[in-house]
Amino acid sequence: MQVDVDRASGVLSNIHSLWSLPLQICISFILLYSQVKIAFLAGVFLILIMIPLNTSIATRIGVATSNIMKYKDKRMKIVTECITHMRGMH
C-alpha cells in the first residue's frame, strides 16, 4: 500500500516537472548564451548524447525493480503461509 501511495504522490511531482523542466532548460540556455556565447552548444551536444544513455539506464532500473518486486511477493507469500501454519498449530 505504501508503494501505491508513493507512486500516486510521485505522479503530482512528475506532472509539475512536465511544464517546469522545459522552461528551466530554456532559461538556462539563454543565460548560458549570454555568458559564454556559442560555446554553450558543446553542453547542448553533450546533453543530447546523454539522453539515450539515461534512457537505457532507466530501462534497466525498471527491469531490476520489477524483479525485486517479484521476489518480495514470493517472500511475503512464504512468510504469510508460515504465519498461517503457526497459528493453526496452537
PDB file of N, CA, C and O in Angstrom, residues 47-77:
ATOM      1  N   ILE A  47      24.443  17.009 -23.685  1.00  0.00           N
ATOM      2  CA  ILE A  47      23.124  16.638 -23.154  1.00  0.00           C
ATOM      3  C   ILE A  47      22.402  15.723 -24.139  1.00  0.00           C
ATOM      4  O   ILE A  47      21.806  14.712 -23.743  1.00  0.00           O
ATOM      5  N   LEU A  48      22.451  16.068 -25.416  1.00  0.00           N
ATOM      6  CA  LEU A  48      21.775  15.241 -26.420  1.00  0.00           C
ATOM      7  C   LEU A  48      22.390  13.854 -26.521  1.00  0.00           C
ATOM      8  O   LEU A  48      21.680  12.867 -26.772  1.00  0.00           O
ATOM      9  N   ILE A  49      23.693  13.751 -26.317  1.00  0.00           N
ATOM     10  CA  ILE A  49      24.353  12.442 -26.322  1.00  0.00           C
ATOM     11  C   ILE A  49      23.932  11.620 -25.106  1.00  0.00           C
ATOM     12  O   ILE A  49      23.776  10.398 -25.195  1.00  0.00           O
ATOM     13  N   MET A  50      23.718  12.272 -23.973  1.00  0.00           N
ATOM     14  CA  MET A  50      23.406  11.565 -22.731  1.00  0.00           C
ATOM     15  C   MET A  50      21.962  11.048 -22.677  1.00  0.00           C
ATOM     16  O   MET A  50      21.667  10.149 -21.896  1.00  0.00           O
ATOM     17  N   ILE A  51      21.079  11.570 -23.489  1.00  0.00           N
ATOM     18  CA  ILE A  51      19.670  11.154 -23.439  1.00  0.00           C
ATOM     19  C   ILE A  51      19.511   9.647 -23.683  1.00  0.00           C
ATOM     20  O   ILE A  51      18.850   8.965 -22.891  1.00  0.00           O
ATOM     21  N   PRO A  52      20.107   9.070 -24.741  1.00  0.00           N
ATOM     22  CA  PRO A  52      19.950   7.619 -24.928  1.00  0.00           C
ATOM     23  C   PRO A  52      20.574   6.808 -23.784  1.00  0.00           C
ATOM     24  O   PRO A  52      20.030   5.774 -23.387  1.00  0.00           O
ATOM     25  N   LEU A  53      21.682   7.291 -23.246  1.00  0.00           N
ATOM     26  CA  LEU A  53      22.318   6.586 -22.135  1.00  0.00           C
ATOM     27  C   LEU A  53      21.415   6.589 -20.907  1.00  0.00           C
ATOM     28  O   LEU A  53      21.222   5.549 -20.254  1.00  0.00           O
ATOM     29  N   ASN A  54      20.828   7.729 -20.612  1.00  0.00           N
ATOM     30  CA  ASN A  54      19.906   7.814 -19.470  1.00  0.00           C
ATOM     31  C   ASN A  54      18.679   6.937 -19.683  1.00  0.00           C
ATOM     32  O   ASN A  54      18.186   6.314 -18.739  1.00  0.00           O
ATOM     33  N   THR A  55      18.192   6.877 -20.918  1.00  0.00           N
ATOM     34  CA  THR A  55      17.048   6.026 -21.223  1.00  0.00           C
ATOM     35  C   THR A  55      17.385   4.561 -20.981  1.00  0.00           C
ATOM     36  O   THR A  55      16.598   3.817 -20.395  1.00  0.00           O
ATOM     37  N   SER A  56      18.556   4.162 -21.417  1.00  0.00           N
ATOM     38  CA  SER A  56      18.999   2.783 -21.218  1.00  0.00           C
ATOM     39  C   SER A  56      19.120   2.444 -19.734  1.00  0.00           C
ATOM     40  O   SER A  56      18.658   1.389 -19.283  1.00  0.00           O
ATOM     41  N   ILE A  57      19.712   3.342 -18.967  1.00  0.00           N
ATOM     42  CA  ILE A  57      19.862   3.116 -17.524  1.00  0.00           C
ATOM     43  C   ILE A  57      18.502   3.045 -16.849  1.00  0.00           C
ATOM     44  O   ILE A  57      18.260   2.172 -16.011  1.00  0.00           O
ATOM     45  N   ALA A  58      17.592   3.935 -17.219  1.00  0.00           N
ATOM     46  CA  ALA A  58      16.252   3.939 -16.624  1.00  0.00           C
ATOM     47  C   ALA A  58      15.506   2.643 -16.943  1.00  0.00           C
ATOM     48  O   ALA A  58      14.795   2.104 -16.083  1.00  0.00           O
ATOM     49  N   THR A  59      15.668   2.134 -18.153  1.00  0.00           N
ATOM     50  CA  THR A  59      15.032   0.867 -18.526  1.00  0.00           C
ATOM     51  C   THR A  59      15.570  -0.273 -17.678  1.00  0.00           C
ATOM     52  O   THR A  59      14.804  -1.103 -17.179  1.00  0.00           O
ATOM     53  N   ARG A  60      16.881  -0.317 -17.490  1.00  0.00           N
ATOM     54  CA  ARG A  60      17.487  -1.371 -16.667  1.00  0.00           C
ATOM     55  C   ARG A  60      17.024  -1.271 -15.213  1.00  0.00           C
ATOM     56  O   ARG A  60      16.779  -2.286 -14.564  1.00  0.00           O
ATOM     57  N   ILE A  61      16.909  -0.064 -14.710  1.00  0.00           N
ATOM     58  CA  ILE A  61      16.426   0.121 -13.335  1.00  0.00           C
ATOM     59  C   ILE A  61      14.985  -0.370 -13.217  1.00  0.00           C
ATOM     60  O   ILE A  61      14.616  -1.012 -12.234  1.00  0.00           O
ATOM     61  N   GLY A  62      14.171  -0.086 -14.223  1.00  0.00           N
ATOM     62  CA  GLY A  62      12.786  -0.553 -14.220  1.00  0.00           C
ATOM     63  C   GLY A  62      12.690  -2.069 -14.206  1.00  0.00           C
ATOM     64  O   GLY A  62      11.886  -2.653 -13.471  1.00  0.00           O
ATOM     65  N   VAL A  63      13.515  -2.736 -15.007  1.00  0.00           N
ATOM     66  CA  VAL A  63      13.526  -4.202 -15.035  1.00  0.00           C
ATOM     67  C   VAL A  63      13.986  -4.750 -13.688  1.00  0.00           C
ATOM     68  O   VAL A  63      13.383  -5.689 -13.145  1.00  0.00           O
ATOM     69  N   ALA A  64      15.034  -4.167 -13.131  1.00  0.00           N
ATOM     70  CA  ALA A  64      15.535  -4.620 -11.827  1.00  0.00           C
ATOM     71  C   ALA A  64      14.482  -4.426 -10.740  1.00  0.00           C
ATOM     72  O   ALA A  64      14.290  -5.298  -9.883  1.00  0.00           O
ATOM     73  N   THR A  65      13.778  -3.303 -10.767  1.00  0.00           N
ATOM     74  CA  THR A  65      12.728  -3.043  -9.779  1.00  0.00           C
ATOM     75  C   THR A  65      11.610  -4.072  -9.907  1.00  0.00           C
ATOM     76  O   THR A  65      11.100  -4.569  -8.903  1.00  0.00           O
ATOM     77  N   SER A  66      11.231  -4.400 -11.128  1.00  0.00           N
ATOM     78  CA  SER A  66      10.194  -5.418 -11.339  1.00  0.00           C
ATOM     79  C   SER A  66      10.629  -6.761 -10.771  1.00  0.00           C
ATOM     80  O   SER A  66       9.838  -7.460 -10.125  1.00  0.00           O
ATOM     81  N   ASN A  67      11.880  -7.132 -11.010  1.00  0.00           N
ATOM     82  CA  ASN A  67      12.391  -8.393 -10.472  1.00  0.00           C
ATOM     83  C   ASN A  67      12.404  -8.389  -8.949  1.00  0.00           C
ATOM     84  O   ASN A  67      12.046  -9.380  -8.311  1.00  0.00           O
ATOM     85  N   ILE A  68      12.809  -7.274  -8.373  1.00  0.00           N
ATOM     86  CA  ILE A  68      12.826  -7.170  -6.910  1.00  0.00           C
ATOM     87  C   ILE A  68      11.416  -7.324  -6.358  1.00  0.00           C
ATOM     88  O   ILE A  68      11.208  -8.020  -5.356  1.00  0.00           O
ATOM     89  N   MET A  69      10.441  -6.704  -7.000  1.00  0.00           N
ATOM     90  CA  MET A  69       9.059  -6.802  -6.530  1.00  0.00           C
ATOM     91  C   MET A  69       8.548  -8.234  -6.627  1.00  0.00           C
ATOM     92  O   MET A  69       7.799  -8.696  -5.761  1.00  0.00           O
ATOM     93  N   LYS A  70       8.948  -8.966  -7.661  1.00  0.00           N
ATOM     94  CA  LYS A  70       8.540 -10.372  -7.782  1.00  0.00           C
ATOM     95  C   LYS A  70       9.091 -11.185  -6.613  1.00  0.00           C
ATOM     96  O   LYS A  70       8.378 -12.002  -6.023  1.00  0.00           O
ATOM     97  N   TYR A  71      10.370 -10.960  -6.277  1.00  0.00           N
ATOM     98  CA  TYR A  71      10.966 -11.691  -5.162  1.00  0.00           C
ATOM     99  C   TYR A  71      10.334 -11.293  -3.831  1.00  0.00           C
ATOM    100  O   TYR A  71      10.142 -12.125  -2.943  1.00  0.00           O
ATOM    101  N   LYS A  72       9.989 -10.025  -3.692  1.00  0.00           N
ATOM    102  CA  LYS A  72       9.311  -9.580  -2.470  1.00  0.00           C
ATOM    103  C   LYS A  72       7.943 -10.240  -2.346  1.00  0.00           C
ATOM    104  O   LYS A  72       7.535 -10.644  -1.256  1.00  0.00           O
ATOM    105  N   ASP A  73       7.231 -10.355  -3.470  1.00  0.00           N
ATOM    106  CA  ASP A  73       5.929 -11.013  -3.444  1.00  0.00           C
ATOM    107  C   ASP A  73       6.065 -12.476  -3.028  1.00  0.00           C
ATOM    108  O   ASP A  73       5.281 -12.974  -2.219  1.00  0.00           O
ATOM    109  N   LYS A  74       7.063 -13.157  -3.581  1.00  0.00           N
ATOM    110  CA  LYS A  74       7.301 -14.559  -3.205  1.00  0.00           C
ATOM    111  C   LYS A  74       7.626 -14.668  -1.723  1.00  0.00           C
ATOM    112  O   LYS A  74       7.118 -15.543  -1.027  1.00  0.00           O
ATOM    113  N   ARG A  75       8.477 -13.773  -1.238  1.00  0.00           N
ATOM    114  CA  ARG A  75       8.861 -13.797   0.169  1.00  0.00           C
ATOM    115  C   ARG A  75       7.655 -13.555   1.068  1.00  0.00           C
ATOM    116  O   ARG A  75       7.460 -14.254   2.068  1.00  0.00           O
ATOM    117  N   MET A  76       6.846 -12.582   0.712  1.00  0.00           N
ATOM    118  CA  MET A  76       5.662 -12.284   1.516  1.00  0.00           C
ATOM    119  C   MET A  76       4.686 -13.456   1.520  1.00  0.00           C
ATOM    120  O   MET A  76       4.058 -13.758   2.534  1.00  0.00           O
ATOM    121  N   LYS A  77       4.571 -14.127   0.398  1.00  0.00           N
ATOM    122  CA  LYS A  77       3.695 -15.287   0.313  1.00  0.00           C
ATOM    123  C   LYS A  77       4.177 -16.388   1.259  1.00  0.00           C
ATOM    124  O   LYS A  77       3.382 -16.996   1.977  1.00  0.00           O
TER     125      LYS A  77
END
